[in-house]
Amino acid sequence: CDLEDRQKHLTRKKMEEFRNIILLYLNFMQKKDFEKLKKLRKTQSELPIAQYKDEIVNTLNDNNIVLISGDTGCGKSTQVPQFLMQAGYNNVACTQPRRIACISLCKRVSFETLDEYGSQIGYQIRFERRRTEHTRIVFLTEGLLLRQINTDATLSSYYVVILDEIHERHLHTD
């Protein structure tokens, strides 16, 4: 009976062994995440837009309107909002023509900024809102921005408005 009771209950030694296994696993996962982050930072620094970071921020500091043009995949949609956040800008709105683009970019920028809980990077589309009072960058559809203009003509809740994918002309953009 005594042997049977010992087999049913966890011993201190088994608990310590289990704890060590968990710690090894967490250490492994942390190293894996660190390598992924290191690769991400290297990739970000190699994007064509990375060399213009200071120029973009300085130009925005001196001008109300800034036009940025670059090839597809150069990092405009993901990196420019991050440049602004790193420079201390809050309340940045970044429009996208489609709902799915708002969600995808929010997830990508959240991942790149290590905003695990989605408090600093958010999105807002029709009938769905993922933002908090701590949100610094919000991705939203052009139509939603137009609705906000109806109630606040100066868009006073935003410090910077990025009109992304402006070349995709349609009624909302015009």
JSON list of C-alpha atoms in Angstrom, two decimals:
[
{"chain": "A", "resi": 1, "resn": "CYS", "atom": "CA", "xyz": [0.00, 0.00, 0.00]},
{"chain": "A", "resi": 2, "resn": "ASP", "atom": "CA", "xyz": [2.86, 2.39, 0.85]},
{"chain": "A", "resi": 3, "resn": "LEU", "atom": "CA", "xyz": [4.46, 1.84, -2.57]},
{"chain": "A", "resi": 4, "resn": "GLU", "atom": "CA", "xyz": [1.11, 2.41, -4.23]},
{"chain": "A", "resi": 5, "resn": "ASP", "atom": "CA", "xyz": [0.63, 5.75, -2.37]},
{"chain": "A", "resi": 6, "resn": "ARG", "atom": "CA", "xyz": [4.09, 6.96, -3.41]},
{"chain": "A", "resi": 7, "resn": "GLN", "atom": "CA", "xyz": [3.36, 6.18, -7.03]},
{"chain": "A", "resi": 8, "resn": "LYS", "atom": "CA", "xyz": [0.11, 8.15, -6.90]},
{"chain": "A", "resi": 9, "resn": "HIS", "atom": "CA", "xyz": [1.63, 11.30, -5.37]},
{"chain": "A", "resi": 10, "resn": "LEU", "atom": "CA", "xyz": [4.23, 13.54, -6.83]},
{"chain": "A", "resi": 11, "resn": "THR", "atom": "CA", "xyz": [7.42, 13.49, -4.88]},
{"chain": "A", "resi": 12, "resn": "ARG", "atom": "CA", "xyz": [9.54, 16.58, -4.27]},
{"chain": "A", "resi": 13, "resn": "LYS", "atom": "CA", "xyz": [12.18, 15.13, -6.59]},
{"chain": "A", "resi": 14, "resn": "LYS", "atom": "CA", "xyz": [9.66, 14.64, -9.41]},
{"chain": "A", "resi": 15, "resn": "MET", "atom": "CA", "xyz": [8.36, 18.18, -8.90]},
{"chain": "A", "resi": 16, "resn": "GLU", "atom": "CA", "xyz": [11.89, 19.60, -9.15]},
{"chain": "A", "resi": 17, "resn": "GLU", "atom": "CA", "xyz": [12.55, 17.53, -12.25]},
{"chain": "A", "resi": 18, "resn": "PHE", "atom": "CA", "xyz": [9.33, 18.78, -13.81]},
{"chain": "A", "resi": 19, "resn": "ARG", "atom": "CA", "xyz": [10.23, 22.39, -12.91]},
{"chain": "A", "resi": 20, "resn": "ASN", "atom": "CA", "xyz": [13.66, 21.99, -14.54]},
{"chain": "A", "resi": 21, "resn": "ILE", "atom": "CA", "xyz": [12.09, 20.59, -17.70]},
{"chain": "A", "resi": 22, "resn": "ILE", "atom": "CA", "xyz": [9.72, 23.55, -17.89]},
{"chain": "A", "resi": 23, "resn": "LEU", "atom": "CA", "xyz": [12.58, 26.01, -17.33]},
{"chain": "A", "resi": 24, "resn": "LEU", "atom": "CA", "xyz": [14.62, 24.35, -20.08]},
{"chain": "A", "resi": 25, "resn": "TYR", "atom": "CA", "xyz": [11.67, 24.58, -22.43]},
{"chain": "A", "resi": 26, "resn": "LEU", "atom": "CA", "xyz": [11.07, 28.26, -21.62]},
{"chain": "A", "resi": 27, "resn": "ASN", "atom": "CA", "xyz": [14.76, 29.00, -22.12]},
{"chain": "A", "resi": 28, "resn": "PHE", "atom": "CA", "xyz": [14.68, 27.23, -25.48]},
{"chain": "A", "resi": 29, "resn": "MET", "atom": "CA", "xyz": [11.60, 29.22, -26.56]},
{"chain": "A", "resi": 30, "resn": "GLN", "atom": "CA", "xyz": [13.18, 32.49, -25.46]},
{"chain": "A", "resi": 31, "resn": "LYS", "atom": "CA", "xyz": [16.32, 31.78, -27.50]},
{"chain": "A", "resi": 32, "resn": "LYS", "atom": "CA", "xyz": [14.16, 30.83, -30.48]},
{"chain": "A", "resi": 33, "resn": "ASP", "atom": "CA", "xyz": [12.18, 34.08, -30.17]},
{"chain": "A", "resi": 34, "resn": "PHE", "atom": "CA", "xyz": [15.41, 36.08, -29.79]},
{"chain": "A", "resi": 35, "resn": "GLU", "atom": "CA", "xyz": [16.80, 34.57, -33.01]},
{"chain": "A", "resi": 36, "resn": "LYS", "atom": "CA", "xyz": [13.56, 35.36, -34.80]},
{"chain": "A", "resi": 37, "resn": "LEU", "atom": "CA", "xyz": [13.69, 38.95, -33.51]},
{"chain": "A", "resi": 38, "resn": "LYS", "atom": "CA", "xyz": [17.34, 39.30, -34.53]},
{"chain": "A", "resi": 39, "resn": "LYS", "atom": "CA", "xyz": [16.47, 38.14, -38.05]},
{"chain": "A", "resi": 40, "resn": "LEU", "atom": "CA", "xyz": [13.48, 40.52, -38.16]},
{"chain": "A", "resi": 41, "resn": "ARG", "atom": "CA", "xyz": [15.61, 43.53, -37.12]},
{"chain": "A", "resi": 42, "resn": "LYS", "atom": "CA", "xyz": [18.18, 42.64, -39.78]},
{"chain": "A", "resi": 43, "resn": "THR", "atom": "CA", "xyz": [15.45, 42.38, -42.41]},
{"chain": "A", "resi": 44, "resn": "GLN", "atom": "CA", "xyz": [13.96, 45.72, -41.32]},
{"chain": "A", "resi": 45, "resn": "SER", "atom": "CA", "xyz": [17.31, 47.45, -41.59]},
{"chain": "A", "resi": 46, "resn": "GLU", "atom": "CA", "xyz": [17.77, 46.08, -45.12]},
{"chain": "A", "resi": 47, "resn": "LEU", "atom": "CA", "xyz": [14.43, 47.42, -46.41]},
{"chain": "A", "resi": 48, "resn": "PRO", "atom": "CA", "xyz": [14.91, 50.24, -48.94]},
{"chain": "A", "resi": 49, "resn": "ILE", "atom": "CA", "xyz": [12.92, 52.70, -46.81]},
{"chain": "A", "resi": 50, "resn": "ALA", "atom": "CA", "xyz": [15.18, 52.20, -43.77]},
{"chain": "A", "resi": 51, "resn": "GLN", "atom": "CA", "xyz": [17.81, 54.55, -45.17]},
{"chain": "A", "resi": 52, "resn": "TYR", "atom": "CA", "xyz": [15.22, 57.36, -45.26]},
{"chain": "A", "resi": 53, "resn": "LYS", "atom": "CA", "xyz": [14.02, 57.06, -41.66]},
{"chain": "A", "resi": 54, "resn": "ASP", "atom": "CA", "xyz": [15.62, 60.26, -40.37]},
{"chain": "A", "resi": 55, "resn": "GLU", "atom": "CA", "xyz": [14.72, 62.18, -43.51]},
{"chain": "A", "resi": 56, "resn": "ILE", "atom": "CA", "xyz": [11.06, 61.14, -43.24]},
{"chain": "A", "resi": 57, "resn": "VAL", "atom": "CA", "xyz": [10.79, 62.09, -39.56]},
{"chain": "A", "resi": 58, "resn": "ASN", "atom": "CA", "xyz": [12.65, 65.39, -40.02]},
{"chain": "A", "resi": 59, "resn": "THR", "atom": "CA", "xyz": [10.58, 66.32, -43.05]},
{"chain": "A", "resi": 60, "resn": "LEU", "atom": "CA", "xyz": [7.38, 65.61, -41.13]},
{"chain": "A", "resi": 61, "resn": "ASN", "atom": "CA", "xyz": [8.62, 67.77, -38.25]},
{"chain": "A", "resi": 62, "resn": "ASP", "atom": "CA", "xyz": [9.02, 70.70, -40.68]},
{"chain": "A", "resi": 63, "resn": "ASN", "atom": "CA", "xyz": [6.00, 70.18, -42.97]},
{"chain": "A", "resi": 64, "resn": "ASN", "atom": "CA", "xyz": [2.28, 69.54, -42.66]},
{"chain": "A", "resi": 65, "resn": "ILE", "atom": "CA", "xyz": [2.13, 67.35, -45.76]},
{"chain": "A", "resi": 66, "resn": "VAL", "atom": "CA", "xyz": [4.72, 64.81, -46.80]},
{"chain": "A", "resi": 67, "resn": "LEU", "atom": "CA", "xyz": [4.50, 62.55, -49.84]},
{"chain": "A", "resi": 68, "resn": "ILE", "atom": "CA", "xyz": [6.42, 59.28, -49.77]},
{"chain": "A", "resi": 69, "resn": "SER", "atom": "CA", "xyz": [6.73, 57.18, -52.89]},
{"chain": "A", "resi": 70, "resn": "GLY", "atom": "CA", "xyz": [8.46, 53.84, -53.17]},
{"chain": "A", "resi": 71, "resn": "ASP", "atom": "CA", "xyz": [8.24, 50.49, -54.85]},
{"chain": "A", "resi": 72, "resn": "THR", "atom": "CA", "xyz": [5.95, 47.78, -53.56]},
{"chain": "A", "resi": 73, "resn": "GLY", "atom": "CA", "xyz": [7.63, 45.92, -50.72]},
{"chain": "A", "resi": 74, "resn": "CYS", "atom": "CA", "xyz": [10.05, 48.70, -49.76]},
{"chain": "A", "resi": 75, "resn": "GLY", "atom": "CA", "xyz": [8.48, 48.99, -46.29]},
{"chain": "A", "resi": 76, "resn": "LYS", "atom": "CA", "xyz": [6.27, 52.08, -46.55]},
{"chain": "A", "resi": 77, "resn": "SER", "atom": "CA", "xyz": [3.18, 50.59, -44.91]},
{"chain": "A", "resi": 78, "resn": "THR", "atom": "CA", "xyz": [4.91, 48.76, -42.07]},
{"chain": "A", "resi": 79, "resn": "GLN", "atom": "CA", "xyz": [7.96, 50.90, -41.35]},
{"chain": "A", "resi": 80, "resn": "VAL", "atom": "CA", "xyz": [6.78, 54.52, -41.65]},
{"chain": "A", "resi": 81, "resn": "PRO", "atom": "CA", "xyz": [4.26, 54.18, -38.79]},
{"chain": "A", "resi": 82, "resn": "GLN", "atom": "CA", "xyz": [7.02, 52.59, -36.68]},
{"chain": "A", "resi": 83, "resn": "PHE", "atom": "CA", "xyz": [9.43, 55.42, -37.55]},
{"chain": "A", "resi": 84, "resn": "LEU", "atom": "CA", "xyz": [6.85, 57.91, -36.29]},
{"chain": "A", "resi": 85, "resn": "MET", "atom": "CA", "xyz": [6.19, 55.93, -33.11]},
{"chain": "A", "resi": 86, "resn": "GLN", "atom": "CA", "xyz": [9.92, 55.68, -32.40]},
{"chain": "A", "resi": 87, "resn": "ALA", "atom": "CA", "xyz": [10.22, 59.44, -32.94]},
{"chain": "A", "resi": 88, "resn": "GLY", "atom": "CA", "xyz": [7.62, 60.00, -30.22]},
{"chain": "A", "resi": 89, "resn": "TYR", "atom": "CA", "xyz": [4.51, 60.60, -32.30]},
{"chain": "A", "resi": 90, "resn": "ASN", "atom": "CA", "xyz": [1.22, 59.49, -30.78]},
{"chain": "A", "resi": 91, "resn": "ASN", "atom": "CA", "xyz": [-2.24, 59.20, -32.29]},
{"chain": "A", "resi": 92, "resn": "VAL", "atom": "CA", "xyz": [-1.13, 58.17, -35.76]},
{"chain": "A", "resi": 93, "resn": "ALA", "atom": "CA", "xyz": [-3.90, 57.10, -38.14]},
{"chain": "A", "resi": 94, "resn": "CYS", "atom": "CA", "xyz": [-2.95, 55.00, -41.14]},
{"chain": "A", "resi": 95, "resn": "THR", "atom": "CA", "xyz": [-5.66, 54.43, -43.71]},
{"chain": "A", "resi": 96, "resn": "GLN", "atom": "CA", "xyz": [-5.99, 51.37, -45.86]},
{"chain": "A", "resi": 97, "resn": "PRO", "atom": "CA", "xyz": [-8.47, 50.83, -48.69]},
{"chain": "A", "resi": 98, "resn": "ARG", "atom": "CA", "xyz": [-9.55, 47.38, -47.43]},
{"chain": "A", "resi": 99, "resn": "ARG", "atom": "CA", "xyz": [-10.57, 45.96, -44.07]},
{"chain": "A", "resi": 100, "resn": "ILE", "atom": "CA", "xyz": [-8.29, 42.93, -44.34]},
{"chain": "A", "resi": 101, "resn": "ALA", "atom": "CA", "xyz": [-5.29, 45.20, -44.95]},
{"chain": "A", "resi": 102, "resn": "CYS", "atom": "CA", "xyz": [-6.05, 47.08, -41.71]},
{"chain": "A", "resi": 103, "resn": "ILE", "atom": "CA", "xyz": [-6.09, 43.87, -39.71]},
{"chain": "A", "resi": 104, "resn": "SER", "atom": "CA", "xyz": [-3.03, 42.37, -41.42]},
{"chain": "A", "resi": 105, "resn": "LEU", "atom": "CA", "xyz": [-0.92, 45.49, -41.04]},
{"chain": "A", "resi": 106, "resn": "CYS", "atom": "CA", "xyz": [-1.96, 45.87, -37.42]},
{"chain": "A", "resi": 107, "resn": "LYS", "atom": "CA", "xyz": [-0.84, 42.31, -36.70]},
{"chain": "A", "resi": 108, "resn": "ARG", "atom": "CA", "xyz": [2.42, 42.75, -38.59]},
{"chain": "A", "resi": 109, "resn": "VAL", "atom": "CA", "xyz": [3.37, 46.08, -36.98]},
{"chain": "A", "resi": 110, "resn": "SER", "atom": "CA", "xyz": [2.35, 44.73, -33.56]},
{"chain": "A", "resi": 111, "resn": "PHE", "atom": "CA", "xyz": [4.66, 41.78, -34.10]},
{"chain": "A", "resi": 112, "resn": "GLU", "atom": "CA", "xyz": [7.54, 43.98, -35.28]},
{"chain": "A", "resi": 113, "resn": "THR", "atom": "CA", "xyz": [7.18, 46.39, -32.36]},
{"chain": "A", "resi": 114, "resn": "LEU", "atom": "CA", "xyz": [6.83, 43.56, -29.84]},
{"chain": "A", "resi": 115, "resn": "ASP", "atom": "CA", "xyz": [3.41, 44.90, -28.88]},
{"chain": "A", "resi": 116, "resn": "GLU", "atom": "CA", "xyz": [2.27, 41.45, -27.77]},
{"chain": "A", "resi": 117, "resn": "TYR", "atom": "CA", "xyz": [-0.98, 42.55, -26.23]},
{"chain": "A", "resi": 118, "resn": "GLY", "atom": "CA", "xyz": [-1.97, 44.93, -28.99]},
{"chain": "A", "resi": 119, "resn": "SER", "atom": "CA", "xyz": [-2.25, 47.97, -26.75]},
{"chain": "A", "resi": 120, "resn": "GLN", "atom": "CA", "xyz": [-0.05, 50.38, -28.76]},
{"chain": "A", "resi": 121, "resn": "ILE", "atom": "CA", "xyz": [-0.98, 49.23, -32.25]},
{"chain": "A", "resi": 122, "resn": "GLY", "atom": "CA", "xyz": [-4.64, 48.82, -33.14]},
{"chain": "A", "resi": 123, "resn": "TYR", "atom": "CA", "xyz": [-7.13, 48.78, -35.94]},
{"chain": "A", "resi": 124, "resn": "GLN", "atom": "CA", "xyz": [-10.63, 50.01, -36.48]},
{"chain": "A", "resi": 125, "resn": "ILE", "atom": "CA", "xyz": [-12.90, 48.86, -39.26]},
{"chain": "A", "resi": 126, "resn": "ARG", "atom": "CA", "xyz": [-16.62, 49.03, -39.67]},
{"chain": "A", "resi": 127, "resn": "PHE", "atom": "CA", "xyz": [-18.31, 47.13, -36.82]},
{"chain": "A", "resi": 128, "resn": "GLU", "atom": "CA", "xyz": [-14.97, 46.11, -35.27]},
{"chain": "A", "resi": 129, "resn": "ARG", "atom": "CA", "xyz": [-12.57, 48.03, -33.07]},
{"chain": "A", "resi": 130, "resn": "ARG", "atom": "CA", "xyz": [-9.30, 46.77, -31.55]},
{"chain": "A", "resi": 131, "resn": "ARG", "atom": "CA", "xyz": [-7.76, 49.76, -29.83]},
{"chain": "A", "resi": 132, "resn": "THR", "atom": "CA", "xyz": [-7.36, 51.10, -26.33]},
{"chain": "A", "resi": 133, "resn": "GLU", "atom": "CA", "xyz": [-6.62, 54.47, -24.74]},
{"chain": "A", "resi": 134, "resn": "HIS", "atom": "CA", "xyz": [-2.93, 53.48, -25.02]},
{"chain": "A", "resi": 135, "resn": "THR", "atom": "CA", "xyz": [-3.07, 52.92, -28.78]},
{"chain": "A", "resi": 136, "resn": "ARG", "atom": "CA", "xyz": [-0.49, 55.04, -30.60]},
{"chain": "A", "resi": 137, "resn": "ILE", "atom": "CA", "xyz": [-1.00, 53.78, -34.16]},
{"chain": "A", "resi": 138, "resn": "VAL", "atom": "CA", "xyz": [-4.38, 52.81, -35.54]},
{"chain": "A", "resi": 139, "resn": "PHE", "atom": "CA", "xyz": [-4.98, 51.27, -38.96]},
{"chain": "A", "resi": 140, "resn": "LEU", "atom": "CA", "xyz": [-8.41, 52.12, -40.31]},
{"chain": "A", "resi": 141, "resn": "THR", "atom": "CA", "xyz": [-10.32, 52.10, -43.56]},
{"chain": "A", "resi": 142, "resn": "GLU", "atom": "CA", "xyz": [-10.67, 55.26, -45.60]},
{"chain": "A", "resi": 143, "resn": "GLY", "atom": "CA", "xyz": [-14.44, 55.06, -45.25]},
{"chain": "A", "resi": 144, "resn": "LEU", "atom": "CA", "xyz": [-14.19, 55.04, -41.47]},
{"chain": "A", "resi": 145, "resn": "LEU", "atom": "CA", "xyz": [-11.87, 58.05, -41.53]},
{"chain": "A", "resi": 146, "resn": "LEU", "atom": "CA", "xyz": [-14.46, 59.88, -43.65]},
{"chain": "A", "resi": 147, "resn": "ARG", "atom": "CA", "xyz": [-17.13, 59.06, -41.08]},
{"chain": "A", "resi": 148, "resn": "GLN", "atom": "CA", "xyz": [-14.89, 60.49, -38.37]},
{"chain": "A", "resi": 149, "resn": "ILE", "atom": "CA", "xyz": [-14.49, 63.69, -40.39]},
{"chain": "A", "resi": 150, "resn": "ASN", "atom": "CA", "xyz": [-18.29, 64.10, -40.23]},
{"chain": "A", "resi": 151, "resn": "THR", "atom": "CA", "xyz": [-18.12, 64.39, -36.43]},
{"chain": "A", "resi": 152, "resn": "ASP", "atom": "CA", "xyz": [-14.67, 66.03, -36.15]},
{"chain": "A", "resi": 153, "resn": "ALA", "atom": "CA", "xyz": [-13.77, 68.03, -39.27]},
{"chain": "A", "resi": 154, "resn": "THR", "atom": "CA", "xyz": [-10.18, 68.64, -38.12]},
{"chain": "A", "resi": 155, "resn": "LEU", "atom": "CA", "xyz": [-9.56, 65.04, -37.02]},
{"chain": "A", "resi": 156, "resn": "SER", "atom": "CA", "xyz": [-8.28, 66.44, -33.74]},
{"chain": "A", "resi": 157, "resn": "SER", "atom": "CA", "xyz": [-7.91, 62.95, -32.24]},
{"chain": "A", "resi": 158, "resn": "TYR", "atom": "CA", "xyz": [-4.97, 62.29, -34.60]},
{"chain": "A", "resi": 159, "resn": "TYR", "atom": "CA", "xyz": [-1.61, 63.99, -34.70]},
{"chain": "A", "resi": 160, "resn": "VAL", "atom": "CA", "xyz": [-0.57, 62.38, -38.00]},
{"chain": "A", "resi": 161, "resn": "VAL", "atom": "CA", "xyz": [-2.78, 60.92, -40.73]},
{"chain": "A", "resi": 162, "resn": "ILE", "atom": "CA", "xyz": [-1.11, 58.59, -43.22]},
{"chain": "A", "resi": 163, "resn": "LEU", "atom": "CA", "xyz": [-3.08, 58.00, -46.40]},
{"chain": "A", "resi": 164, "resn": "ASP", "atom": "CA", "xyz": [-1.60, 54.72, -47.57]},
{"chain": "A", "resi": 165, "resn": "GLU", "atom": "CA", "xyz": [-2.26, 53.11, -50.95]},
{"chain": "A", "resi": 166, "resn": "ILE", "atom": "CA", "xyz": [-3.46, 56.48, -52.24]},
{"chain": "A", "resi": 167, "resn": "HIS", "atom": "CA", "xyz": [-2.75, 55.40, -55.81]},
{"chain": "A", "resi": 168, "resn": "GLU", "atom": "CA", "xyz": [-5.73, 53.04, -55.60]},
{"chain": "A", "resi": 169, "resn": "ARG", "atom": "CA", "xyz": [-8.15, 55.79, -56.52]},
{"chain": "A", "resi": 170, "resn": "HIS", "atom": "CA", "xyz": [-11.79, 55.42, -55.67]},
{"chain": "A", "resi": 171, "resn": "LEU", "atom": "CA", "xyz": [-14.60, 57.54, -54.24]},
{"chain": "A", "resi": 172, "resn": "HIS", "atom": "CA", "xyz": [-13.43, 57.44, -50.59]},
{"chain": "A", "resi": 173, "resn": "THR", "atom": "CA", "xyz": [-9.87, 58.50, -51.42]},
{"chain": "A", "resi": 174, "resn": "ASP", "atom": "CA", "xyz": [-10.96, 61.32, -53.74]}
]
